[in-house]
């Protein structure tokens, strides 16, 4: 049945990482864009968070989400020549013998220590994938610089981006969510953040801002990881910070559109310096002023305010750099997922010496 759906298209298999329906990130964006380029995409799921796929679920004509338990059956329907294997995490090396393929792309998208996996095994798998890959795609400059020189001729720096649907959808939003409407009545400005609320958030920076700017409301949207006590502390001690559960993108967009400005308040360290935040591109296309700490991947984006002290953070929250529609439109031309996948396809078609 899947063979019939694929027809004579080249197939790209994405191994299980993030559930397809959970917090759209780099893996899902890459899968979607390859499908738009007329590849047939098999995105594998473990049904870990939000996916509920018994066999397979068809997203559109060129994209299905497949239950991981059925990966082994691909070898009965496809040959090596049919499939490109886009390996996303080092532990996905275990599927190399399961998935027939004649071309391997390895996406080095996170600092290895960020992955909750056995350290020695992860490093071994990572090094082996660097060696075996036909192409290595890398999400951040810091990660690119850590790739051994002997592999650089097959390595492509491929930062995160924003998708065309997001660009269209954000322009259609006009409704203000009820809770934000209430905040706007009580506070001078709404400062927004969405994404994981985790140990890499600089809570000292946030607390200082809460104290210095009591007339500002700080809204955090997303799942909470390992910082529950911190969140309780803020809820108990400050009236101008609000935590909202994670939500689907369609529900999130009106919140983004309603923010007066957006922040990326990450602690600067080895992990965050290797992160290319998808949200910064989304903030920009929504024409929101952006204030971020000086993590490496934000430093080269000259239309956002990058700060390295608490005082500068406060200063830029009070007087941020405006991002007009003209500025955001020009920026996003070269920072769309469709452009990123074009780069991969061009790289694949180029003879690697």
Short mmCIF file of C-alpha atoms in Angstrom, two decimals:
data_model
loop_
_atom_site.label_atom_id
_atom_site.label_comp_id
_atom_site.label_asym_id
_atom_site.label_seq_id
_atom_site.Cartn_x
_atom_site.Cartn_y
_atom_site.Cartn_z
CA UNK A 1 0.00 0.00 0.00
CA UNK A 2 2.81 2.44 0.88
CA UNK A 3 4.63 1.38 -2.26
CA UNK A 4 1.55 2.35 -4.26
CA UNK A 5 1.39 5.76 -2.54
CA UNK A 6 5.07 6.39 -3.24
CA UNK A 7 4.79 5.50 -6.91
CA UNK A 8 8.06 6.18 -8.70
CA UNK A 9 9.10 9.06 -6.43
CA UNK A 10 12.41 9.08 -4.58
CA UNK A 11 11.72 8.24 -0.93
CA UNK A 12 13.16 9.96 2.12
CA UNK A 13 12.85 8.18 5.46
CA UNK A 14 13.07 10.17 8.69
CA UNK A 15 13.67 7.97 11.76
CA UNK A 16 11.79 8.56 15.03
CA UNK A 17 12.71 11.75 16.86
CA UNK A 18 9.90 14.16 17.76
CA UNK A 19 6.29 13.11 17.25
CA UNK A 20 5.06 14.65 14.02
CA UNK A 21 2.17 16.42 15.78
CA UNK A 22 4.26 17.70 18.72
CA UNK A 23 5.74 21.23 18.81
CA UNK A 24 6.74 21.59 15.17
CA UNK A 25 10.51 21.76 14.96
CA UNK A 26 13.37 21.08 12.57
CA UNK A 27 12.59 17.40 11.78
CA UNK A 28 8.95 18.08 10.87
CA UNK A 29 9.84 21.16 8.83
CA UNK A 30 12.43 19.24 6.81
CA UNK A 31 9.95 16.42 6.21
CA UNK A 32 7.22 18.82 5.07
CA UNK A 33 9.48 20.68 2.68
CA UNK A 34 10.89 17.55 1.05
CA UNK A 35 7.30 16.42 0.47
CA UNK A 36 6.58 19.76 -1.24
CA UNK A 37 9.62 19.16 -3.47
CA UNK A 38 7.89 15.98 -4.70
CA UNK A 39 9.87 13.46 -2.72
CA UNK A 40 7.81 10.80 -0.95
CA UNK A 41 8.48 11.24 2.77
CA UNK A 42 8.10 8.58 5.45
CA UNK A 43 8.26 10.25 8.86
CA UNK A 44 8.60 7.63 11.59
CA UNK A 45 6.97 7.94 15.02
CA UNK A 46 7.23 6.21 18.38
CA UNK A 47 3.85 7.69 19.39
CA UNK A 48 5.76 9.16 22.32
CA UNK A 49 3.78 12.33 23.01
CA UNK A 50 0.91 13.21 20.73
CA UNK A 51 1.01 10.90 17.70
CA UNK A 52 -1.46 8.02 17.66
CA UNK A 53 -0.49 6.01 14.62
CA UNK A 54 -1.21 2.27 14.59
CA UNK A 55 0.06 1.63 11.07
CA UNK A 56 0.48 4.81 9.06
CA UNK A 57 -1.27 8.14 8.79
CA UNK A 58 -1.27 10.07 5.53
CA UNK A 59 -0.60 13.79 6.01
CA UNK A 60 -0.74 14.63 2.31
CA UNK A 61 -0.07 12.89 -0.98
CA UNK A 62 3.72 12.89 -0.45
CA UNK A 63 3.96 12.48 3.33
CA UNK A 64 2.99 9.71 5.71
CA UNK A 65 3.70 9.19 9.40
CA UNK A 66 4.67 5.55 9.99
CA UNK A 67 4.63 3.57 13.23
CA UNK A 68 8.26 2.74 14.06
CA UNK A 69 7.37 -0.94 14.53
CA UNK A 70 6.76 -1.20 10.79
CA UNK A 71 10.12 0.15 9.64
CA UNK A 72 11.50 -3.37 9.20
CA UNK A 73 8.90 -4.08 6.51
CA UNK A 74 10.32 -1.41 4.19
CA UNK A 75 12.96 -3.89 3.02
CA UNK A 76 10.24 -6.11 1.59
CA UNK A 77 8.82 -3.31 -0.55
CA UNK A 78 11.76 -1.11 -1.50
CA UNK A 79 15.33 -1.50 -2.71
CA UNK A 80 18.38 0.44 -1.55
CA UNK A 81 18.13 2.59 -4.69
CA UNK A 82 14.64 3.76 -3.74
CA UNK A 83 15.49 5.41 -0.42
CA UNK A 84 17.47 8.29 1.09
CA UNK A 85 17.89 7.88 4.83
CA UNK A 86 17.87 11.24 6.67
CA UNK A 87 19.35 10.34 10.05
CA UNK A 88 18.54 12.99 12.66
CA UNK A 89 20.00 11.84 15.98
CA UNK A 90 23.10 9.71 16.69
CA UNK A 91 21.03 6.92 18.24
CA UNK A 92 19.16 6.59 14.94
CA UNK A 93 22.23 4.83 13.61
CA UNK A 94 20.58 1.61 14.79
CA UNK A 95 18.15 1.80 11.86
CA UNK A 96 20.90 1.82 9.24
CA UNK A 97 20.64 -1.94 8.75
CA UNK A 98 16.84 -1.90 9.01
CA UNK A 99 16.08 0.78 6.42
CA UNK A 100 17.16 0.02 2.86
CA UNK A 101 18.98 3.02 1.39
CA UNK A 102 21.81 3.98 -0.91
CA UNK A 103 22.24 7.55 0.37
CA UNK A 104 22.71 8.76 3.93
CA UNK A 105 22.20 12.30 5.20
CA UNK A 106 23.16 12.98 8.80
CA UNK A 107 21.69 16.04 10.48
CA UNK A 108 23.88 17.31 13.29
CA UNK A 109 21.30 19.55 14.93
CA UNK A 110 22.09 19.55 18.66
CA UNK A 111 25.06 19.62 20.99
CA UNK A 112 25.55 15.95 21.86
CA UNK A 113 25.42 16.58 25.60
CA UNK A 114 21.88 17.91 25.20
CA UNK A 115 20.67 14.46 24.17
CA UNK A 116 19.51 12.29 27.05
CA UNK A 117 21.53 9.30 25.86
CA UNK A 118 24.55 7.28 26.93
CA UNK A 119 27.48 9.65 26.38
CA UNK A 120 30.10 7.20 25.08
CA UNK A 121 27.66 5.43 22.79
CA UNK A 122 26.36 8.76 21.46
CA UNK A 123 29.86 9.98 20.60
CA UNK A 124 30.68 6.67 18.91
CA UNK A 125 27.47 6.75 16.86
CA UNK A 126 28.00 10.41 15.98
CA UNK A 127 31.55 9.83 14.72
CA UNK A 128 30.45 6.80 12.73
CA UNK A 129 27.61 8.74 11.10
CA UNK A 130 29.95 11.61 10.21
CA UNK A 131 32.13 9.06 8.43
CA UNK A 132 29.34 7.16 6.65
CA UNK A 133 27.15 10.10 5.62
CA UNK A 134 27.04 11.24 2.01
CA UNK A 135 26.02 14.67 3.31
CA UNK A 136 26.19 16.19 6.79
CA UNK A 137 23.74 19.03 7.50
CA UNK A 138 24.55 21.17 10.53
CA UNK A 139 22.17 23.54 12.31
CA UNK A 140 24.62 26.01 13.89
CA UNK A 141 28.04 27.56 13.37
CA UNK A 142 29.44 26.12 16.60
CA UNK A 143 28.47 22.62 15.53
CA UNK A 144 29.86 23.20 12.03
CA UNK A 145 33.19 24.24 13.53
CA UNK A 146 33.35 20.98 15.47
CA UNK A 147 33.09 18.82 12.35
CA UNK A 148 36.53 17.32 11.54
CA UNK A 149 38.22 18.97 8.56
CA UNK A 150 38.24 15.75 6.56
CA UNK A 151 34.44 15.85 6.37
CA UNK A 152 33.91 19.54 5.59
CA UNK A 153 33.67 19.01 1.84
CA UNK A 154 30.42 17.09 2.43
CA UNK A 155 29.11 19.36 5.20
CA UNK A 156 26.40 21.99 4.75
CA UNK A 157 25.62 24.67 7.33
CA UNK A 158 21.82 24.56 7.40
CA UNK A 159 20.34 26.86 10.01
CA UNK A 160 16.71 26.73 11.04
CA UNK A 161 14.10 28.82 9.27
CA UNK A 162 10.38 29.54 8.90
CA UNK A 163 7.89 27.80 6.63
CA UNK A 164 5.66 29.37 3.99
CA UNK A 165 2.47 28.33 5.78
CA UNK A 166 3.55 30.16 8.92
CA UNK A 167 4.22 33.29 6.87
CA UNK A 168 0.73 33.17 5.38
CA UNK A 169 -1.06 32.17 8.58
CA UNK A 170 0.44 34.88 10.80
CA UNK A 171 -0.76 37.55 8.37
CA UNK A 172 -4.36 36.36 8.71
CA UNK A 173 -4.48 36.60 12.50
CA UNK A 174 -6.40 39.51 13.99
CA UNK A 175 -8.09 38.04 17.07
CA UNK A 176 -6.58 38.76 20.51
CA UNK A 177 -6.83 35.83 22.96
CA UNK A 178 -9.04 36.60 25.95
CA UNK A 179 -6.28 36.22 28.56
CA UNK A 180 -3.95 38.52 26.60
CA UNK A 181 -6.77 41.04 26.30
CA UNK A 182 -7.03 41.07 30.09
CA UNK A 183 -3.25 41.50 30.45
CA UNK A 184 -3.28 44.41 28.00
CA UNK A 185 -5.80 46.21 30.19
CA UNK A 186 -3.51 45.93 33.23
CA UNK A 187 0.00 46.22 31.80
CA UNK A 188 1.87 48.65 29.59
CA UNK A 189 3.45 46.00 27.34
CA UNK A 190 3.23 42.25 26.80
CA UNK A 191 6.62 40.50 26.52
CA UNK A 192 6.26 37.02 25.04
CA UNK A 193 8.22 33.78 24.82
CA UNK A 194 7.18 30.36 23.60
CA UNK A 195 8.98 27.04 23.55
CA UNK A 196 10.45 24.78 26.20
CA UNK A 197 10.65 26.32 29.68
CA UNK A 198 13.73 24.53 30.88
CA UNK A 199 17.05 24.95 32.76
CA UNK A 200 18.57 26.90 29.88
CA UNK A 201 16.18 29.81 30.52
CA UNK A 202 17.98 32.55 32.47
CA UNK A 203 15.59 32.91 35.40
CA UNK A 204 17.87 35.42 37.15
CA UNK A 205 17.57 37.68 34.11
CA UNK A 206 13.80 37.24 34.11
CA UNK A 207 13.45 37.96 37.82
CA UNK A 208 15.41 41.19 37.47
CA UNK A 209 13.13 42.25 34.61
CA UNK A 210 10.03 41.43 36.67
CA UNK A 211 11.31 43.66 39.46
CA UNK A 212 12.50 46.53 37.25
CA UNK A 213 9.47 46.52 34.94
CA UNK A 214 6.40 45.78 37.07
CA UNK A 215 4.27 47.53 34.45
CA UNK A 216 5.23 44.85 31.87
CA UNK A 217 3.54 41.44 31.64
CA UNK A 218 5.83 38.50 30.82
CA UNK A 219 4.03 35.61 29.14
CA UNK A 220 5.68 32.19 28.79
CA UNK A 221 3.98 29.53 26.68
CA UNK A 222 5.21 25.96 26.50
CA UNK A 223 6.02 22.72 28.30
CA UNK A 224 7.93 22.88 31.58
CA UNK A 225 10.98 20.63 31.98
CA UNK A 226 12.88 20.22 35.27
CA UNK A 227 12.09 23.73 36.55
CA UNK A 228 8.75 23.21 38.27
CA UNK A 229 10.01 24.68 41.56
CA UNK A 230 11.22 27.81 39.75
CA UNK A 231 7.84 28.25 38.11
CA UNK A 232 6.03 27.88 41.43
CA UNK A 233 8.37 30.48 42.96
CA UNK A 234 7.56 33.00 40.23
CA UNK A 235 3.83 32.34 40.45
CA UNK A 236 3.92 32.83 44.22
CA UNK A 237 6.03 35.98 44.21
CA UNK A 238 5.23 37.99 41.08
CA UNK A 239 1.98 39.24 39.62
CA UNK A 240 3.38 40.19 36.23
CA UNK A 241 4.50 36.78 34.93
CA UNK A 242 2.13 34.26 33.39
CA UNK A 243 2.70 30.66 32.36
CA UNK A 244 0.43 29.12 29.72
CA UNK A 245 0.39 25.46 28.75
CA UNK A 246 1.86 24.39 25.41
CA UNK A 247 -0.56 24.54 22.50
CA UNK A 248 -0.88 23.68 18.82
CA UNK A 249 0.56 26.22 16.41
CA UNK A 250 -2.87 27.36 15.21
CA UNK A 251 -3.72 28.36 18.79
CA UNK A 252 -0.30 29.86 19.40
CA UNK A 253 -0.33 32.30 16.48
CA UNK A 254 -2.88 34.74 17.98
CA UNK A 255 -0.68 34.97 21.10
CA UNK A 256 2.39 35.75 19.03
CA UNK A 257 0.47 38.36 17.05
CA UNK A 258 -0.70 39.97 20.33
CA UNK A 259 2.76 40.27 21.92
CA UNK A 260 4.36 43.73 21.92
CA UNK A 261 7.81 42.16 21.77
CA UNK A 262 9.44 38.74 22.07
CA UNK A 263 12.42 37.40 23.97
CA UNK A 264 14.91 34.55 23.88
CA UNK A 265 16.27 34.68 27.44
CA UNK A 266 18.73 31.78 27.32
CA UNK A 267 21.76 31.31 29.53
CA UNK A 268 24.87 31.44 27.34
CA UNK A 269 26.71 28.12 27.48
CA UNK A 270 27.98 25.31 25.22
CA UNK A 271 24.49 23.97 24.63
CA UNK A 272 22.70 27.24 23.88
CA UNK A 273 25.57 28.50 21.72
CA UNK A 274 24.89 25.49 19.49
CA UNK A 275 21.16 26.21 19.19
CA UNK A 276 19.59 27.86 16.17
CA UNK A 277 16.21 28.90 17.63
CA UNK A 278 13.35 28.34 15.18
CA UNK A 279 11.32 30.85 17.19
CA UNK A 280 13.57 33.79 16.32
CA UNK A 281 12.59 33.45 12.66
CA UNK A 282 8.92 33.22 13.62
CA UNK A 283 9.19 36.25 15.91
CA UNK A 284 10.73 38.25 13.07
CA UNK A 285 8.17 37.30 10.43
CA UNK A 286 5.45 38.36 12.91
CA UNK A 287 7.16 41.82 12.91
CA UNK A 288 7.89 41.65 16.63
CA UNK A 289 10.88 43.40 18.19
CA UNK A 290 13.18 40.69 19.53
CA UNK A 291 15.48 40.91 22.55
CA UNK A 292 17.81 37.96 23.02
CA UNK A 293 20.81 37.08 25.13
CA UNK A 294 24.10 36.82 23.26
CA UNK A 295 23.94 33.17 22.26
CA UNK A 296 26.08 32.57 19.21
CA UNK A 297 23.38 31.90 16.61
CA UNK A 298 21.58 35.18 17.40
CA UNK A 299 24.65 37.40 17.21
CA UNK A 300 24.70 37.54 13.41
CA UNK A 301 21.06 38.59 13.09
CA UNK A 302 21.53 42.35 13.09
CA UNK A 303 17.84 43.25 13.15
CA UNK A 304 17.36 41.90 16.68
CA UNK A 305 18.67 43.29 19.96
CA UNK A 306 21.39 41.04 21.37
CA UNK A 307 22.33 41.85 24.97
CA UNK A 308 24.96 40.55 27.36
CA UNK A 309 23.94 42.16 30.68
CA UNK A 310 20.81 42.48 32.78
CA UNK A 311 20.87 46.27 32.44
CA UNK A 312 20.99 46.08 28.63
CA UNK A 313 18.14 43.58 28.69
CA UNK A 314 16.01 46.09 30.60
CA UNK A 315 17.14 48.92 28.33
CA UNK A 316 16.11 47.07 25.17
CA UNK A 317 12.80 45.95 26.63
CA UNK A 318 12.02 49.62 27.23
CA UNK A 319 13.30 50.75 23.83
CA UNK A 320 13.59 47.80 21.40
CA UNK A 321 14.57 47.94 17.75
CA UNK A 322 11.43 47.92 15.61
CA UNK A 323 11.04 45.22 12.99
CA UNK A 324 8.86 46.56 10.21
CA UNK A 325 7.09 44.42 7.63
CA UNK A 326 9.64 45.59 5.05
CA UNK A 327 12.55 44.50 7.25
CA UNK A 328 11.04 41.12 8.10
CA UNK A 329 10.08 40.41 4.48
CA UNK A 330 13.61 41.08 3.30
CA UNK A 331 15.12 38.95 6.08
CA UNK A 332 12.85 36.00 5.53
CA UNK A 333 13.56 35.71 1.79
CA UNK A 334 16.74 33.82 2.58
CA UNK A 335 15.49 32.12 5.73
CA UNK A 336 12.61 29.92 4.59
CA UNK A 337 12.53 26.15 4.96
CA UNK A 338 11.84 25.84 1.25
CA UNK A 339 15.16 27.61 0.59
CA UNK A 340 16.96 25.36 3.06
CA UNK A 341 15.72 22.20 1.34
CA UNK A 342 16.68 23.65 -2.04
CA UNK A 343 20.20 23.97 -0.62
CA UNK A 344 20.20 20.30 0.40
CA UNK A 345 18.93 19.14 -3.00
CA UNK A 346 21.56 21.26 -4.76
CA UNK A 347 24.23 19.83 -2.47
CA UNK A 348 22.99 16.28 -3.16
CA UNK A 349 23.20 16.89 -6.90
CA UNK A 350 26.73 18.20 -6.64
CA UNK A 351 29.54 15.71 -7.03
CA UNK A 352 31.41 15.52 -3.70
CA UNK A 353 35.09 15.17 -4.37
#
